[in-house]
Short mmCIF file of C-alpha atoms and ligand atoms in Angstrom, two decimals:
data_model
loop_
_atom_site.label_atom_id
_atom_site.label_comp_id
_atom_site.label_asym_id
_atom_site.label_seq_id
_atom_site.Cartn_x
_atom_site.Cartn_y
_atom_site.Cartn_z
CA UNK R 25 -15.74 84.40 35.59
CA UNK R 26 -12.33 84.96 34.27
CA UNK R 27 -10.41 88.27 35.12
CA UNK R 28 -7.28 88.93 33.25
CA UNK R 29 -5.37 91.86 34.55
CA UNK R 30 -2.56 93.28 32.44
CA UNK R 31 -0.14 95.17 34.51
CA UNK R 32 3.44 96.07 35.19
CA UNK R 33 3.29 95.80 38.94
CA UNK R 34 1.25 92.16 39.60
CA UNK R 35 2.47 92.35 42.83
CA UNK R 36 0.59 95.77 43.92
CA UNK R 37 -2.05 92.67 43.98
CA UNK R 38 -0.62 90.36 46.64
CA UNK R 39 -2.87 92.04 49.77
CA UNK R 40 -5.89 91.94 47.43
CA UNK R 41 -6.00 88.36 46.43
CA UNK R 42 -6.27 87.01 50.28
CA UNK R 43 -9.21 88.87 50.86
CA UNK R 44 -12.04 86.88 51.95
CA UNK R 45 -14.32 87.58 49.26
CA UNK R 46 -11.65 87.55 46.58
CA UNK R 47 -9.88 83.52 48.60
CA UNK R 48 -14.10 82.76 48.11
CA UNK R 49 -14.74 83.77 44.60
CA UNK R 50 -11.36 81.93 43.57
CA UNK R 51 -12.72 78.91 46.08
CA UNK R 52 -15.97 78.71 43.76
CA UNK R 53 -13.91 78.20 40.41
CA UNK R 54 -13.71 82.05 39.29
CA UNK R 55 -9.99 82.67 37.87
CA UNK R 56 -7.84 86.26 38.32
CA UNK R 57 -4.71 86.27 36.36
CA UNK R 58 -1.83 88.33 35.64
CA UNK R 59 -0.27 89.28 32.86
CA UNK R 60 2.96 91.58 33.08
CA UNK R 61 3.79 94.10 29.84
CA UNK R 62 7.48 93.41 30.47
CA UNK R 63 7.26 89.84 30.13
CA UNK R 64 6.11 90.58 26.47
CA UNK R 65 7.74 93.24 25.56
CA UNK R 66 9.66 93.53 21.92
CA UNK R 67 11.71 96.21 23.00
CA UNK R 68 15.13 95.62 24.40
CA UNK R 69 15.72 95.86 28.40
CA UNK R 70 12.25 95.65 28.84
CA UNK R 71 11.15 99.05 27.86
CA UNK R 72 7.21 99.17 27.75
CA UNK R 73 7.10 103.11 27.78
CA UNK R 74 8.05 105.84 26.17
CA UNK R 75 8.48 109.89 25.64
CA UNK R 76 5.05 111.50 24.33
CA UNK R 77 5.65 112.71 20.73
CA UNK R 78 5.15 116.11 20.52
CA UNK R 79 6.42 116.48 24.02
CA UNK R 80 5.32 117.10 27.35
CA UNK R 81 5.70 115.50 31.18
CA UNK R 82 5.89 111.94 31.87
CA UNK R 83 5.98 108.51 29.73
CA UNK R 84 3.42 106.40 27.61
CA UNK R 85 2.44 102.99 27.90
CA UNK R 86 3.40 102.20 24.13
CA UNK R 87 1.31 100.63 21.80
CA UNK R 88 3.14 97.76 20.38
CA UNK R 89 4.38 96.44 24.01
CA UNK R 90 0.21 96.25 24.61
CA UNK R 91 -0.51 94.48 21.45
CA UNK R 92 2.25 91.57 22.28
CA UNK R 93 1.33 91.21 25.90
CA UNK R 94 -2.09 91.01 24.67
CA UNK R 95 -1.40 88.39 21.72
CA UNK R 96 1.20 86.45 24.18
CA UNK R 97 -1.91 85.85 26.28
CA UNK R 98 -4.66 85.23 24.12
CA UNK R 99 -3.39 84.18 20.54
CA UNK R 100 -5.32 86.22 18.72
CA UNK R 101 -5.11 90.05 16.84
CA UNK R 102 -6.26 92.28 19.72
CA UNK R 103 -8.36 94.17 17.32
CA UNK R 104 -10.38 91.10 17.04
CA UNK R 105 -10.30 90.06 20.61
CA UNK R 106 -12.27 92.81 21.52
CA UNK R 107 -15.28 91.78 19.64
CA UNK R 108 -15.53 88.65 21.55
CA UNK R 109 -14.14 89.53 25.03
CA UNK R 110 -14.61 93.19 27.57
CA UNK R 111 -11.28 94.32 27.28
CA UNK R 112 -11.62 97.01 29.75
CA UNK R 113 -8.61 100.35 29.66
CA UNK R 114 -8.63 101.75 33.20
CA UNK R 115 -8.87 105.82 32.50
CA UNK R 116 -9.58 108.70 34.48
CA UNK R 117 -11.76 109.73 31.82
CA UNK R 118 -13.63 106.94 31.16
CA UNK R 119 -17.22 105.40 32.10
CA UNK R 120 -17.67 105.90 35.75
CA UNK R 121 -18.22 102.85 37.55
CA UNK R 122 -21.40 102.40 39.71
CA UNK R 123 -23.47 99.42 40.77
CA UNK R 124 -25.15 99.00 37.49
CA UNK R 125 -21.60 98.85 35.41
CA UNK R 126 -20.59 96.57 38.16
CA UNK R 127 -24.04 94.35 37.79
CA UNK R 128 -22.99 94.31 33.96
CA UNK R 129 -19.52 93.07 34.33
CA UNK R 130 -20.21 90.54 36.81
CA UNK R 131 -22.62 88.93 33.89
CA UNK R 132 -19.83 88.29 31.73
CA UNK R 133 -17.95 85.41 31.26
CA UNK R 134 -14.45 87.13 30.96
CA UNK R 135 -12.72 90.40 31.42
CA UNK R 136 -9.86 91.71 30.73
CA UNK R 137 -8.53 94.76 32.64
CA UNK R 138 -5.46 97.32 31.42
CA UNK R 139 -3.88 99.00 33.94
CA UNK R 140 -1.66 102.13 32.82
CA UNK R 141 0.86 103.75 34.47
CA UNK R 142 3.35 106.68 33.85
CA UNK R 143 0.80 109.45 31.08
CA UNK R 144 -1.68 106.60 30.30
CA UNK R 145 -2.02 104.75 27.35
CA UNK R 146 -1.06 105.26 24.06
CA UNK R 147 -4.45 106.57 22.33
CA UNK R 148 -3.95 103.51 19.44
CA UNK R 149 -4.65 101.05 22.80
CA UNK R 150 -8.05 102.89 23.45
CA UNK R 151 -8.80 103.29 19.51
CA UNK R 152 -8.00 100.03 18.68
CA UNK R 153 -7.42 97.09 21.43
CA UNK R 154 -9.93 98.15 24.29
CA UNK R 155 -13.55 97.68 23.79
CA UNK R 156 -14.46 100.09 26.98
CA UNK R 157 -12.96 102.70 29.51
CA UNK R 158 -13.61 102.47 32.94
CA UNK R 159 -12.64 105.00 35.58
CA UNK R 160 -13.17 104.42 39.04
CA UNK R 161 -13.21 108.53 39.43
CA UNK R 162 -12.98 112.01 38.33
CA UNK R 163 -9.19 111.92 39.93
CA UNK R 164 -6.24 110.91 38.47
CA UNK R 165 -4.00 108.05 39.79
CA UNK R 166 -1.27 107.15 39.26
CA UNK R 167 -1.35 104.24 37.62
CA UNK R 168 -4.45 101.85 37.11
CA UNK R 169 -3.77 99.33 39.61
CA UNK R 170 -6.05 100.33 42.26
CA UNK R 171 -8.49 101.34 39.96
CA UNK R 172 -8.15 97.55 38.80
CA UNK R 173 -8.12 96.07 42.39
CA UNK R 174 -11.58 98.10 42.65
CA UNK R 175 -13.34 97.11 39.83
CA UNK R 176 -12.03 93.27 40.67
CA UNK R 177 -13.31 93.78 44.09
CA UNK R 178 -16.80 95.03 43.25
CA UNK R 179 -17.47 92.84 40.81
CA UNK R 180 -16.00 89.37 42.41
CA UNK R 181 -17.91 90.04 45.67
CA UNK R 182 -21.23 90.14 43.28
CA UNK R 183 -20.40 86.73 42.25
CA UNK R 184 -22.45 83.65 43.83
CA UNK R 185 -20.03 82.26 46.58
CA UNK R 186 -17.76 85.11 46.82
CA UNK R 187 -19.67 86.62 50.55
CA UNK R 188 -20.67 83.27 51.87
CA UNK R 189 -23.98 84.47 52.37
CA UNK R 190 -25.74 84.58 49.02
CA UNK R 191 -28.32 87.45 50.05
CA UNK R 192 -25.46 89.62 51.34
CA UNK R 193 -24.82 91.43 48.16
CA UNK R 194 -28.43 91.98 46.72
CA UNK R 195 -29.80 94.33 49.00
CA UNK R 196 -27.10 96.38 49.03
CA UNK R 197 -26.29 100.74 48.51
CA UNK R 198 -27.47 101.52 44.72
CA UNK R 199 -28.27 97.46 43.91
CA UNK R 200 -31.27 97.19 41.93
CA UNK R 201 -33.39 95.80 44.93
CA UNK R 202 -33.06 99.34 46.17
CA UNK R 203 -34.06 101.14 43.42
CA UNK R 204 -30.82 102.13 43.34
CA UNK R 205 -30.95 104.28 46.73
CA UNK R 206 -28.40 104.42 49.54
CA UNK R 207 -28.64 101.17 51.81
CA UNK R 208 -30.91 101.11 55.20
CA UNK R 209 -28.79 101.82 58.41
CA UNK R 210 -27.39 98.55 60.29
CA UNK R 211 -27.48 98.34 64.31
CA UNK R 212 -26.00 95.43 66.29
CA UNK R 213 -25.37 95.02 69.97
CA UNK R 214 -25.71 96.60 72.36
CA UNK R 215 -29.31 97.65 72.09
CA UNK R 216 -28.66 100.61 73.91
CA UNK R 217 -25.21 102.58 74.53
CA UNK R 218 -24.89 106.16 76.13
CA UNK R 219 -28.39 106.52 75.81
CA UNK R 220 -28.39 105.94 71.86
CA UNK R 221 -31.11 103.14 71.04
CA UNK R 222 -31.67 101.30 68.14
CA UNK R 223 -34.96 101.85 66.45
CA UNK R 224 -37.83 99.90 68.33
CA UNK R 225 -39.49 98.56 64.97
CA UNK R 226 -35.36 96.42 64.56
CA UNK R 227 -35.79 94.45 67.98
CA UNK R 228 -39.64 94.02 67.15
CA UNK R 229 -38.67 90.79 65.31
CA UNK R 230 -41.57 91.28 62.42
CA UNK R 231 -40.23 90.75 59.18
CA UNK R 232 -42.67 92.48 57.26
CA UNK R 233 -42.35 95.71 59.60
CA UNK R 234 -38.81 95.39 59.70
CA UNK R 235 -38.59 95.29 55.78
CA UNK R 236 -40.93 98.53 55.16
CA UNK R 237 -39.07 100.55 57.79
CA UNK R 238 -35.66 99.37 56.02
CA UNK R 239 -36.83 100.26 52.72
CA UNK R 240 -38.53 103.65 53.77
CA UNK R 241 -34.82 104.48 55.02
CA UNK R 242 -33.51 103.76 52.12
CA UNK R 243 -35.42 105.67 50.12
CA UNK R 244 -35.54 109.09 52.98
CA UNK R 245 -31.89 108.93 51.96
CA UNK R 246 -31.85 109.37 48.72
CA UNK R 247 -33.88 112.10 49.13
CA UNK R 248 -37.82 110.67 48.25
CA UNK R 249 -40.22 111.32 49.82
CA UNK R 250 -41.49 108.21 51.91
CA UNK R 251 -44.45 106.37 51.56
CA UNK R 252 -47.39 108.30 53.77
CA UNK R 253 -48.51 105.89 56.55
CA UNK R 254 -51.42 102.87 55.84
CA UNK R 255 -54.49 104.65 57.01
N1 LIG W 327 -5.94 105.51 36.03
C1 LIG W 327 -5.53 106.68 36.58
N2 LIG W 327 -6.52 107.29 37.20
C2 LIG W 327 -7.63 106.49 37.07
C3 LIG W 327 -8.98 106.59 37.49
N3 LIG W 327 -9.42 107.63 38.20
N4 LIG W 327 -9.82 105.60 37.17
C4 LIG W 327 -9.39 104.55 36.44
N5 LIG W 327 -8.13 104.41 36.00
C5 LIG W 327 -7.25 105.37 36.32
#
């Protein structure tokens, strides 16, 4: 996997990158790269935004400083590019990201992520360059550099070598092996503490037991019914 992020502030990214999962991913051959607007930009003293026509607060991410970052990087009309490659707008507006979108991008080969700032994008960027629009919320930031770090984050630790333990992220909250639900509760050590035990059936060591009661959980908390005991 290949992540592109286009950005003006690459170094919002500096605590990100040396987290363990993100230091594994990289480890196992998986590439995230920057790419900063004002590198590319055609305007003069590295203006990449500008006044919204018709008026109104705040700036624009313009059009034409997206296009050359985009061409600088990948040699190629971004119009095109977006048939081949997910060239993914962060917007509050956009598709909401759960497990399953985060399933789906961790099966491609490459993305590419745009992260706004100021207004948001010019609307010829989401017309024309991006081929989807991701929000990590009904919220507005402000600018789509977290909402990048998030979507990196989800979808690197999905990645085979990313957790270490390859089992770690498939029987996870709202993963497929779930159904979807909320994930079982965890307990560690100590087995008891101020009176507050763990559930018998967790120390019981049977794996089969242990499973059905984990999965019952799950599925109590996302409200279904559970399964009526074996007669
Ligand atoms: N940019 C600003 N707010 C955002 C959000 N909620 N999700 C994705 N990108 C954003």
């Amino acid at each position: 996997m290949e992540i592109d992020v286009f950005t003006l502030f690459p170094d919002a990214f500096g605590w990100f990158e040396h987290q363990r999962h993100v230091v594994g991913a990289i480890e196992h051959g998986h590439r995230l790269r920057y790419v900063n607007y004002r590198d590319h930009t055609p305007l003069s003293a590295g203006q990449v935004d500008d006044a919204p026509f018709g008026g109104g607060a705040g700036m624009v991410l313009r059009v034409d400083v997206v296009e050359a970052a985009l061409r600088a990087r990948y040699a190629t009309d971004p119009v095109e590019l977006r048939r081949t490659r997910r060239v993914i707008a962060l917007t509050p507006s956009g598709r909401l990201l759960d497990d399953a979108l985060v399933d789906e991008l961790a099966a491609a080969e490459a993305l590419t992520l745009l992260s706004g700032r100021y207004e948001g994008f010019d609307q010829r960027v989401l017309d024309h360059f991006a081929s989807d629009q991701v929000s990590i919320g009904r919220y507005v930031l402000a600018g789509g550099e977290l909402a990048a770090m998030v979507v990196c984050d989800a979808v690197l630790r999905k990645l085979p070598g990313a957790l270490g333990h390859e089992h770690s992220a498939l029987e996870e909250s709202y993963s497929k092996a779930l159904d979807r639900a909320p994930e079982y509760p965890h307990y560690t050590r100590p087995a008891e503490f101020r009176g507050w035990s763990v559930p018998e059936v967790l120390l019981s060591g049977h794996h089969a037991r242990i499973h059905d009661w984990r999965l019952a959980q799950s599925r109590l908390r996302a409200g279904a019914a559970p399964d009526p005991p074996l007669a």
